[in-house]
PDB file of C-alpha atoms in Angstrom:
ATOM      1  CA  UNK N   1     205.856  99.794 230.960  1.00  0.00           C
ATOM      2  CA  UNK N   2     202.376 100.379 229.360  1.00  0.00           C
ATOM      3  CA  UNK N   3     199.610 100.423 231.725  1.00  0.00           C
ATOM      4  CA  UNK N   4     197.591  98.130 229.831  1.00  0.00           C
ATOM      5  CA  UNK N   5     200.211  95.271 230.174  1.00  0.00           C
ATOM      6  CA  UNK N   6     198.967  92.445 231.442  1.00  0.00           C
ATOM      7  CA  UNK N   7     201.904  90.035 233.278  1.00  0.00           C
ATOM      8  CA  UNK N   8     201.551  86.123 231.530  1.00  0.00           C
ATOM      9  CA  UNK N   9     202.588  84.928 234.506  1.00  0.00           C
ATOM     10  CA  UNK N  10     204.204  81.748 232.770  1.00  0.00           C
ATOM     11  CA  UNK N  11     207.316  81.153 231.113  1.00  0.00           C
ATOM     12  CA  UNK N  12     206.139  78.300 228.758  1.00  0.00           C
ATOM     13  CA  UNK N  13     204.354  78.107 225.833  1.00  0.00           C
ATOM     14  CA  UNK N  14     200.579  79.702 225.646  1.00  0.00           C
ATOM     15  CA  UNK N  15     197.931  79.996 223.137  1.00  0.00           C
ATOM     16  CA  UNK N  16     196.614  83.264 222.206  1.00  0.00           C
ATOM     17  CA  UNK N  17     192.913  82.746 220.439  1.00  0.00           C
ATOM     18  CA  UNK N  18     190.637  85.017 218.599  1.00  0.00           C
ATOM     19  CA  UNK N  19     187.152  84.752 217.497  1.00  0.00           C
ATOM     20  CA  UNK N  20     184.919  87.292 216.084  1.00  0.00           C
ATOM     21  CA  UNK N  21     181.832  87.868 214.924  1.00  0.00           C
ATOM     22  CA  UNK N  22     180.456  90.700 212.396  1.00  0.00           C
ATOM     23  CA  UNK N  23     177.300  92.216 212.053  1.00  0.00           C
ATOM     24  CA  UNK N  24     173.810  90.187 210.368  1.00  0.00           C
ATOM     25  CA  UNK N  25     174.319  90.241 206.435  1.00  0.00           C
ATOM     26  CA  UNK N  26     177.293  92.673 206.350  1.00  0.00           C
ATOM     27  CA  UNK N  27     178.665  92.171 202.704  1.00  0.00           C
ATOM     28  CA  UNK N  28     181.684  93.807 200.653  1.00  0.00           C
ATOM     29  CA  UNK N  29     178.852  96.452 199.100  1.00  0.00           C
ATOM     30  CA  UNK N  30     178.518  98.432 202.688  1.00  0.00           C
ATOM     31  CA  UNK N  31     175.487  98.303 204.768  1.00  0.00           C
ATOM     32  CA  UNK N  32     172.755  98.867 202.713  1.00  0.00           C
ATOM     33  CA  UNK N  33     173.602  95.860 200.319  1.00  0.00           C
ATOM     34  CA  UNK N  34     174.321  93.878 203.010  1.00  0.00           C
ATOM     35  CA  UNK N  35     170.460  94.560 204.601  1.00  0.00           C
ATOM     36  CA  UNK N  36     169.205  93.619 201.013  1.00  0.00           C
ATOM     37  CA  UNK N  37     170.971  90.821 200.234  1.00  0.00           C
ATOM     38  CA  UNK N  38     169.201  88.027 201.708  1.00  0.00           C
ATOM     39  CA  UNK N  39     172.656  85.804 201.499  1.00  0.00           C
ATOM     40  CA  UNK N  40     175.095  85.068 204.688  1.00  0.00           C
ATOM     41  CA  UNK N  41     177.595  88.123 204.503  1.00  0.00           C
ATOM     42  CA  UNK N  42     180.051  86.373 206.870  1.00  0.00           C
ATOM     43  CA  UNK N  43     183.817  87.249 206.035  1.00  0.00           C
ATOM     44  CA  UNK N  44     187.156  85.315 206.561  1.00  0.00           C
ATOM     45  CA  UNK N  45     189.485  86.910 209.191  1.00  0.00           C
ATOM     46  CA  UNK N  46     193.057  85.791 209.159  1.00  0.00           C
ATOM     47  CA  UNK N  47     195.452  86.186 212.624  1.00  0.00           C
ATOM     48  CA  UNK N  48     198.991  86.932 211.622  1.00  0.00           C
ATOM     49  CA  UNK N  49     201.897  86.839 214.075  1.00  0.00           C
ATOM     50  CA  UNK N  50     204.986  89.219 213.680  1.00  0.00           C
ATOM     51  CA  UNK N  51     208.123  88.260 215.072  1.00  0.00           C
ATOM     52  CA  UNK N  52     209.719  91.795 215.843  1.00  0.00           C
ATOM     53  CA  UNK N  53     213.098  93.345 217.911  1.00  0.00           C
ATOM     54  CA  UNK N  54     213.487  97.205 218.215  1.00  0.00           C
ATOM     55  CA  UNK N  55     216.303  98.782 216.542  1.00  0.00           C
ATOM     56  CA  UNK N  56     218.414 101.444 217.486  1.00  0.00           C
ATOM     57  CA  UNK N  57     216.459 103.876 215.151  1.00  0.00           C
ATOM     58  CA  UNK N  58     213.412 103.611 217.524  1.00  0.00           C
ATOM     59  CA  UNK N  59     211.710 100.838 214.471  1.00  0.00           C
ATOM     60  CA  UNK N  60     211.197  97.476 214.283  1.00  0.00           C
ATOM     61  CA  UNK N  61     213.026  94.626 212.639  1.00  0.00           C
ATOM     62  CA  UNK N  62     210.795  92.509 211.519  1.00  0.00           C
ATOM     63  CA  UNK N  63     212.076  89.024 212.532  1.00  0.00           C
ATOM     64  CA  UNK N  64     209.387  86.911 210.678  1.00  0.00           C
ATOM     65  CA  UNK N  65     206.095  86.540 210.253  1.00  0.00           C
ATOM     66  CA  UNK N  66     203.860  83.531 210.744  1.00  0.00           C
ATOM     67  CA  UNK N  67     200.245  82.882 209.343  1.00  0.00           C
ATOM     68  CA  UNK N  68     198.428  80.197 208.021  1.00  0.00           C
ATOM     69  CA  UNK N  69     200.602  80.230 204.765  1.00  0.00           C
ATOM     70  CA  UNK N  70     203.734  80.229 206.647  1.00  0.00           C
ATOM     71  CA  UNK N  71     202.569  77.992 209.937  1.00  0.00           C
ATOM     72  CA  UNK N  72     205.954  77.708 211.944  1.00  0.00           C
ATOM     73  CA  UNK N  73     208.544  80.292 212.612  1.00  0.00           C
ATOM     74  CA  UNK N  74     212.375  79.634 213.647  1.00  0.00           C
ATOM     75  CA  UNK N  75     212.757  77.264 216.337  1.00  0.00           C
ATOM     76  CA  UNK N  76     208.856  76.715 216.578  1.00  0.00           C
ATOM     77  CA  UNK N  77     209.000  80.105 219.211  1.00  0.00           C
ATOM     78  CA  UNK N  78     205.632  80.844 217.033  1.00  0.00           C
ATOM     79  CA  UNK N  79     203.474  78.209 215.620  1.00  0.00           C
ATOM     80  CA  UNK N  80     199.838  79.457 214.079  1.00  0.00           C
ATOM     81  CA  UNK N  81     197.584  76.437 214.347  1.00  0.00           C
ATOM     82  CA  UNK N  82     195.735  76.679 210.973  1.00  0.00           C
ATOM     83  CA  UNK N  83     193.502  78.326 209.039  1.00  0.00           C
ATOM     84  CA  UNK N  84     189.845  78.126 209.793  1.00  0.00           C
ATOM     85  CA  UNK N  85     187.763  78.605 206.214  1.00  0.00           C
ATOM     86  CA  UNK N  86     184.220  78.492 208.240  1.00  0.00           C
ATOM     87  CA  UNK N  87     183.790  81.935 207.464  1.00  0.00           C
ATOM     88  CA  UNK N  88     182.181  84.006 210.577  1.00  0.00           C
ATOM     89  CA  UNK N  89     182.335  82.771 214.309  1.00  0.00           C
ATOM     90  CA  UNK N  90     185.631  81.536 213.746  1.00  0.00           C
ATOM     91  CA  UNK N  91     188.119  81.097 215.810  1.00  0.00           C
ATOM     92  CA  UNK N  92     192.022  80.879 215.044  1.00  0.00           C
ATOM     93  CA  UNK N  93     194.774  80.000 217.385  1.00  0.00           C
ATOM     94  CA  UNK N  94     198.551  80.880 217.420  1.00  0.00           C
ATOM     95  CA  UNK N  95     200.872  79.522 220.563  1.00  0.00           C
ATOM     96  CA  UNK N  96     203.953  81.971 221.336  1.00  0.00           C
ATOM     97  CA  UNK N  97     206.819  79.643 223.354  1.00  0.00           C
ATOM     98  CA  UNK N  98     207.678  82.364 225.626  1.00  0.00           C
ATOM     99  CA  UNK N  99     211.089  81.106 226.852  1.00  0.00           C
ATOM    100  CA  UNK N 100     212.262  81.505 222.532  1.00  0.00           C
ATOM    101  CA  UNK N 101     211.870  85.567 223.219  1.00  0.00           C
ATOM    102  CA  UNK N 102     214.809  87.768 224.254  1.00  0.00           C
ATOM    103  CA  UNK N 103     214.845  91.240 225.883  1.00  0.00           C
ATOM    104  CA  UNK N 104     213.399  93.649 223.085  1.00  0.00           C
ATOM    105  CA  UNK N 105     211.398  91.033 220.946  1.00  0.00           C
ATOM    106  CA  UNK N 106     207.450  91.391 220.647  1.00  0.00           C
ATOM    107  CA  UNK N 107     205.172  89.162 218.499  1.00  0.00           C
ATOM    108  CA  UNK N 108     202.361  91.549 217.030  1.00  0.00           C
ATOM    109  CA  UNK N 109     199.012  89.534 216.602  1.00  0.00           C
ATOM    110  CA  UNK N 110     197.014  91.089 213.520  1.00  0.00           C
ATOM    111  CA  UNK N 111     193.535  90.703 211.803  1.00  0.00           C
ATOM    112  CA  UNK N 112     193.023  90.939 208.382  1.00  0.00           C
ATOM    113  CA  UNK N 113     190.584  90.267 205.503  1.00  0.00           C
ATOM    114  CA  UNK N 114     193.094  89.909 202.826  1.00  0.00           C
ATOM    115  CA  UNK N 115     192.162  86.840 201.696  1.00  0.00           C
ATOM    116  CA  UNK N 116     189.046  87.122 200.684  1.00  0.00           C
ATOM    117  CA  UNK N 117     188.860  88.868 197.249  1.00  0.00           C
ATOM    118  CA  UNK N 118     185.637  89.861 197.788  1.00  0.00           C
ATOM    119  CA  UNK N 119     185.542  91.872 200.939  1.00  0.00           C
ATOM    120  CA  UNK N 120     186.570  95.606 200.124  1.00  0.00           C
ATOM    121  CA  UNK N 121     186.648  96.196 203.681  1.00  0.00           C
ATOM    122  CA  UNK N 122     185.360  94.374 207.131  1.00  0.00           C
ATOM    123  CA  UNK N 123     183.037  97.139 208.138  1.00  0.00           C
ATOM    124  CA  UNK N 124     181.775  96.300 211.506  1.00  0.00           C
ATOM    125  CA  UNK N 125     182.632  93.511 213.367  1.00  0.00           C
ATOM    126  CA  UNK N 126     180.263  92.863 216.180  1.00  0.00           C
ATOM    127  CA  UNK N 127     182.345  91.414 218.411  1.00  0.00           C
ATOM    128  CA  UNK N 128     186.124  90.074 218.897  1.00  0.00           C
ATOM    129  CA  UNK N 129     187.021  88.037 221.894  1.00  0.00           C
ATOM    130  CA  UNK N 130     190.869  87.366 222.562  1.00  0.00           C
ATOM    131  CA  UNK N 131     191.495  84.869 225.134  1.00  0.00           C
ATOM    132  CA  UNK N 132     195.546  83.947 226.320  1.00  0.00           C
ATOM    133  CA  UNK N 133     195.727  80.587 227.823  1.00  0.00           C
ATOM    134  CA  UNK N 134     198.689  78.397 229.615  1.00  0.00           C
ATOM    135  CA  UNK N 135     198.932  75.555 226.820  1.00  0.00           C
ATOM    136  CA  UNK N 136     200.043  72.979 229.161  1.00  0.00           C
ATOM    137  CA  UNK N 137     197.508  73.910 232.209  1.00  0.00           C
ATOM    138  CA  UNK N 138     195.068  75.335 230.073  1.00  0.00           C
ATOM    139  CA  UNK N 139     194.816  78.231 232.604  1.00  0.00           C
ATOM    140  CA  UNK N 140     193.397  81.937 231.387  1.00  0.00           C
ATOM    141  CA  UNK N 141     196.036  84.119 231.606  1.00  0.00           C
ATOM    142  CA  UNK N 142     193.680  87.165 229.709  1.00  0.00           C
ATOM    143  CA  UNK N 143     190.462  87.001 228.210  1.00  0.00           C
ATOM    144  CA  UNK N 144     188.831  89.890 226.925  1.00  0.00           C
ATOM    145  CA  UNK N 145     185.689  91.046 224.547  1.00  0.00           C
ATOM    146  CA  UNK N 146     185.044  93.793 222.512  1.00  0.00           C
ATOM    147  CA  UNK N 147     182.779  95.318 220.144  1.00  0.00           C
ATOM    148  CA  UNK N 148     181.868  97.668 216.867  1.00  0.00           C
ATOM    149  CA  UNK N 149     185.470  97.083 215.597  1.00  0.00           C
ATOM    150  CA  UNK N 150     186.771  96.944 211.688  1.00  0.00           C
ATOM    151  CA  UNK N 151     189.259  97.998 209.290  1.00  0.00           C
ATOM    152  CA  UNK N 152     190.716  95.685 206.326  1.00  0.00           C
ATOM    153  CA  UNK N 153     193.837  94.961 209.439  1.00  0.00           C
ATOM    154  CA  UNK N 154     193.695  95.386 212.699  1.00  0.00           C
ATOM    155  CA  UNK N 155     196.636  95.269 215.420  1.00  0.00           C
ATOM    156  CA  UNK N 156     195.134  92.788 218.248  1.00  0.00           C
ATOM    157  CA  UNK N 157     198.011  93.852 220.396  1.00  0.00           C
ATOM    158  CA  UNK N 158     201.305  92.108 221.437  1.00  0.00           C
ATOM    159  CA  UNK N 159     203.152  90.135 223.996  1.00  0.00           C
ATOM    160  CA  UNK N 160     206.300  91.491 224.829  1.00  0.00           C
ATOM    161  CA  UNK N 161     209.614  90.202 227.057  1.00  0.00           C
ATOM    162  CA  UNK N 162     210.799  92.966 229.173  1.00  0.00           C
ATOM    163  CA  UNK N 163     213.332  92.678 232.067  1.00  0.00           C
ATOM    164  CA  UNK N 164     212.498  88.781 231.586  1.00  0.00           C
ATOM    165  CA  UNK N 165     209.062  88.858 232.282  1.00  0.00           C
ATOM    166  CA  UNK N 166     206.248  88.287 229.506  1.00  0.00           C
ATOM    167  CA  UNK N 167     203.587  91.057 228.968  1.00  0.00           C
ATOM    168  CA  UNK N 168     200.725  90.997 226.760  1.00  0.00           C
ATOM    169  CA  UNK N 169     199.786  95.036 225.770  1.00  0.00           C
ATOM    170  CA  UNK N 170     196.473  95.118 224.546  1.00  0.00           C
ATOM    171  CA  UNK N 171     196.087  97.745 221.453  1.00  0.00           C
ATOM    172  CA  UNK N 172     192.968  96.416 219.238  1.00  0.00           C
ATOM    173  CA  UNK N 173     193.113  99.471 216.430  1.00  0.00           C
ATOM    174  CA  UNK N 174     192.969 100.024 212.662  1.00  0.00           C
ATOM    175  CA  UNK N 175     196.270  99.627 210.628  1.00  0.00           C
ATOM    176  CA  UNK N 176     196.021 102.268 208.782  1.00  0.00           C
ATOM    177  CA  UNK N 177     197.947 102.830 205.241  1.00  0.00           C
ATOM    178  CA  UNK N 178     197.317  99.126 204.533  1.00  0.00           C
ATOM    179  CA  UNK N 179     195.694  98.283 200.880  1.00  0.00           C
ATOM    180  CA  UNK N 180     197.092  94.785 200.661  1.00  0.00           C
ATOM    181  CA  UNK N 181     198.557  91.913 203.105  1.00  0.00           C
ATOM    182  CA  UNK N 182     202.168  92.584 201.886  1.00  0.00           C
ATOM    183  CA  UNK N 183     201.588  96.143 203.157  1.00  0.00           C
ATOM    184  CA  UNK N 184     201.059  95.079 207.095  1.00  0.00           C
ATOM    185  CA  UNK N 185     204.753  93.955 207.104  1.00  0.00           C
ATOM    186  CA  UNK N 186     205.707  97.482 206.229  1.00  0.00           C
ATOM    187  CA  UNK N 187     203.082  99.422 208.737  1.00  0.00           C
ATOM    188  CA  UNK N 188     204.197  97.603 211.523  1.00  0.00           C
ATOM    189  CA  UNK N 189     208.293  98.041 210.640  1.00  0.00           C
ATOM    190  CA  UNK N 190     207.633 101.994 210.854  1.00  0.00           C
ATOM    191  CA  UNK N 191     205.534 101.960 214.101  1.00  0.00           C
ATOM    192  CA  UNK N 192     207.310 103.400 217.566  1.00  0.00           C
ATOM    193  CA  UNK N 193     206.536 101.203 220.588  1.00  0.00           C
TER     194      UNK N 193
END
Protein backbone atom coordinates (compact mmCIF):
# COMPACT_ATOMS: atom_id res chain seq x y z
CA UNK A 1 0.00 0.00 0.00
CA UNK A 2 1.26 3.59 -0.71
CA UNK A 3 2.19 5.49 2.25
CA UNK A 4 0.29 8.40 1.33
CA UNK A 5 -3.07 6.44 1.43
CA UNK A 6 -5.38 7.82 3.40
CA UNK A 7 -8.25 5.04 4.76
CA UNK A 8 -12.11 6.69 3.80
CA UNK A 9 -13.24 5.11 6.56
CA UNK A 10 -16.86 4.76 4.98
CA UNK A 11 -18.34 2.45 2.69
CA UNK A 12 -21.03 4.82 1.19
CA UNK A 13 -21.05 7.38 -1.10
CA UNK A 14 -18.61 10.63 -0.55
CA UNK A 15 -17.92 13.77 -2.29
CA UNK A 16 -14.53 14.59 -3.35
CA UNK A 17 -14.30 18.67 -3.99
CA UNK A 18 -11.72 20.86 -5.51
CA UNK A 19 -11.23 24.49 -5.61
CA UNK A 20 -8.37 26.46 -6.77
CA UNK A 21 -7.17 29.56 -7.17
CA UNK A 22 -4.34 30.99 -9.66
CA UNK A 23 -2.14 33.72 -9.40
CA UNK A 24 -3.41 37.89 -9.79
CA UNK A 25 -3.84 38.54 -13.67
CA UNK A 26 -2.22 35.28 -14.91
CA UNK A 27 -3.38 35.16 -18.66
CA UNK A 28 -2.72 32.59 -21.66
CA UNK A 29 0.38 35.14 -22.81
CA UNK A 30 2.70 34.00 -19.62
CA UNK A 31 3.51 36.26 -16.83
CA UNK A 32 4.52 39.29 -18.16
CA UNK A 33 1.19 39.82 -20.20
CA UNK A 34 -0.65 38.78 -17.51
CA UNK A 35 1.10 41.78 -15.09
CA UNK A 36 0.16 44.19 -18.04
CA UNK A 37 -3.04 43.34 -18.80
CA UNK A 38 -5.18 45.15 -16.50
CA UNK A 39 -8.18 42.44 -17.25
CA UNK A 40 -9.19 39.39 -14.73
CA UNK A 41 -6.86 36.48 -16.04
CA UNK A 42 -8.93 33.86 -14.14
CA UNK A 43 -9.07 30.40 -16.06
CA UNK A 44 -11.70 27.53 -16.12
CA UNK A 45 -10.48 24.26 -14.47
CA UNK A 46 -12.43 21.16 -15.25
CA UNK A 47 -12.31 17.84 -12.64
CA UNK A 48 -12.54 14.67 -14.63
CA UNK A 49 -13.11 11.26 -13.03
CA UNK A 50 -11.60 8.00 -14.58
CA UNK A 51 -13.16 4.86 -13.92
CA UNK A 52 -10.06 2.42 -14.16
CA UNK A 53 -9.19 -1.66 -13.31
CA UNK A 54 -5.53 -2.91 -13.72
CA UNK A 55 -4.85 -5.39 -16.30
CA UNK A 56 -2.70 -8.18 -16.36
CA UNK A 57 -0.09 -6.19 -18.46
CA UNK A 58 0.61 -3.97 -15.36
CA UNK A 59 -1.94 -0.92 -17.40
CA UNK A 60 -5.08 0.31 -16.92
CA UNK A 61 -8.43 -0.34 -18.51
CA UNK A 62 -10.03 2.51 -18.67
CA UNK A 63 -13.61 1.74 -17.49
CA UNK A 64 -15.17 5.23 -18.23
CA UNK A 65 -14.77 8.51 -17.72
CA UNK A 66 -17.09 11.08 -16.20
CA UNK A 67 -16.97 15.00 -16.49
CA UNK A 68 -19.24 17.63 -16.86
CA UNK A 69 -20.04 16.53 -20.53
CA UNK A 70 -20.63 13.06 -19.55
CA UNK A 71 -22.20 13.66 -15.76
CA UNK A 72 -23.11 9.98 -14.69
CA UNK A 73 -21.18 6.83 -15.13
CA UNK A 74 -22.65 3.09 -15.03
CA UNK A 75 -24.78 2.44 -12.20
CA UNK A 76 -24.35 6.13 -10.87
CA UNK A 77 -20.86 4.54 -8.93
CA UNK A 78 -19.53 8.16 -10.24
CA UNK A 79 -21.69 11.13 -10.62
CA UNK A 80 -19.74 14.72 -11.34
CA UNK A 81 -22.09 17.37 -10.02
CA UNK A 82 -21.72 20.02 -12.79
CA UNK A 83 -19.76 22.33 -14.31
CA UNK A 84 -19.00 25.57 -12.61
CA UNK A 85 -18.36 28.45 -15.56
CA UNK A 86 -17.42 31.20 -12.69
CA UNK A 87 -14.07 31.11 -13.86
CA UNK A 88 -11.39 31.29 -10.79
CA UNK A 89 -12.27 30.32 -7.09
CA UNK A 90 -14.32 27.66 -8.29
CA UNK A 91 -15.15 24.83 -6.90
CA UNK A 92 -16.38 21.45 -8.61
CA UNK A 93 -17.68 18.38 -6.95
CA UNK A 94 -17.75 14.66 -8.04
CA UNK A 95 -19.33 11.86 -5.44
CA UNK A 96 -17.64 8.25 -5.88
CA UNK A 97 -20.40 5.47 -4.34
CA UNK A 98 -17.77 3.45 -2.83
CA UNK A 99 -19.70 0.17 -2.35
CA UNK A 100 -20.00 0.24 -6.83
CA UNK A 101 -15.91 -0.44 -6.71
CA UNK A 102 -14.41 -3.94 -6.83
CA UNK A 103 -10.91 -5.16 -5.83
CA UNK A 104 -8.49 -3.50 -8.50
CA UNK A 105 -10.73 -0.47 -9.61
CA UNK A 106 -9.46 3.23 -8.93
CA UNK A 107 -11.25 6.44 -10.03
CA UNK A 108 -8.40 9.00 -11.07
CA UNK A 109 -9.58 12.67 -10.30
CA UNK A 110 -7.87 15.11 -12.96
CA UNK A 111 -7.56 18.94 -13.63
CA UNK A 112 -7.53 20.35 -16.79
CA UNK A 113 -7.85 23.61 -18.79
CA UNK A 114 -9.05 22.11 -21.94
CA UNK A 115 -11.89 23.94 -22.30
CA UNK A 116 -10.96 27.09 -22.49
CA UNK A 117 -9.55 27.89 -25.99
CA UNK A 118 -7.75 30.54 -24.80
CA UNK A 119 -5.50 29.30 -22.08
CA UNK A 120 -2.22 27.81 -23.71
CA UNK A 121 -1.34 26.58 -20.44
CA UNK A 122 -2.47 27.17 -16.53
CA UNK A 123 0.86 28.47 -15.40
CA UNK A 124 0.67 28.85 -11.73
CA UNK A 125 -2.06 28.09 -9.74
CA UNK A 126 -1.85 29.63 -6.34
CA UNK A 127 -3.55 27.34 -4.53
CA UNK A 128 -5.71 23.94 -4.84
CA UNK A 129 -7.62 22.66 -1.90
CA UNK A 130 -9.14 19.01 -2.16
CA UNK A 131 -11.47 18.20 0.52
CA UNK A 132 -13.23 14.26 0.74
CA UNK A 133 -16.38 14.35 2.65
CA UNK A 134 -19.05 11.52 3.93
CA UNK A 135 -22.11 12.69 1.65
CA UNK A 136 -24.65 11.51 4.00
CA UNK A 137 -22.86 12.80 7.41
CA UNK A 138 -21.08 15.40 5.79
CA UNK A 139 -17.99 14.31 7.81
CA UNK A 140 -14.18 15.22 6.44
CA UNK A 141 -12.70 12.24 5.62
CA UNK A 142 -9.36 14.36 3.95
CA UNK A 143 -8.87 17.83 3.38
CA UNK A 144 -5.81 19.13 2.13
CA UNK A 145 -4.15 22.51 0.50
CA UNK A 146 -1.53 23.14 -1.70
CA UNK A 147 0.28 25.62 -3.61
CA UNK A 148 2.46 26.93 -6.86
CA UNK A 149 0.91 24.05 -8.91
CA UNK A 150 0.10 24.00 -12.96
CA UNK A 151 0.29 22.15 -16.05
CA UNK A 152 -2.57 22.12 -18.89
CA UNK A 153 -3.74 18.45 -16.63
CA UNK A 154 -3.00 17.56 -13.55
CA UNK A 155 -3.57 14.05 -11.70
CA UNK A 156 -5.34 15.15 -8.23
CA UNK A 157 -4.81 11.62 -7.10
CA UNK A 158 -7.20 8.60 -6.69
CA UNK A 159 -9.32 6.54 -4.42
CA UNK A 160 -8.69 3.08 -4.66
CA UNK A 161 -10.54 -0.40 -3.19
CA UNK A 162 -7.96 -2.69 -1.92
CA UNK A 163 -8.58 -5.83 0.23
CA UNK A 164 -12.19 -4.11 0.59
CA UNK A 165 -11.22 -1.11 2.14
CA UNK A 166 -11.34 2.44 0.31
CA UNK A 167 -8.07 4.51 0.06
CA UNK A 168 -7.64 7.83 -1.29
CA UNK A 169 -3.60 8.16 -2.62
CA UNK A 170 -2.83 11.59 -2.94
CA UNK A 171 -0.49 12.30 -6.20
CA UNK A 172 -1.22 16.13 -7.29
CA UNK A 173 1.44 16.18 -10.48
CA UNK A 174 1.66 17.29 -14.12
CA UNK A 175 0.28 14.87 -16.86
CA UNK A 176 2.72 15.09 -18.96
CA UNK A 177 2.47 14.20 -22.93
CA UNK A 178 -1.02 15.76 -22.86
CA UNK A 179 -1.78 18.50 -25.78
CA UNK A 180 -5.51 17.99 -25.81
CA UNK A 181 -8.42 16.51 -23.41
CA UNK A 182 -8.76 13.34 -25.61
CA UNK A 183 -5.06 12.78 -24.81
CA UNK A 184 -5.60 12.36 -20.75
CA UNK A 185 -7.58 9.14 -21.53
CA UNK A 186 -4.48 7.77 -23.16
CA UNK A 187 -1.74 9.09 -20.40
CA UNK A 188 -3.51 7.62 -17.75
CA UNK A 189 -4.16 3.96 -19.72
CA UNK A 190 -0.17 3.69 -19.96
CA UNK A 191 0.61 4.73 -16.32
CA UNK A 192 1.89 1.77 -13.71
CA UNK A 193 0.24 2.07 -10.28
Amino acid sequence: MDKTAVELHSKGTITISINWNQYDRQRAGGMLTGLLNKDSGDIDCDTSAFLVKKNNKEMFDIIEVINYENPTGINSVIVHHGDNAVKGGEKEQISVNLGGLSEGDAVIITLDTFKDKNQVKTGKLSHISISINDSESKTELYGKSFSGMGDKAISIGKIICNEGKYYYVHELKALNDVKKKEDIINVIRKRRH
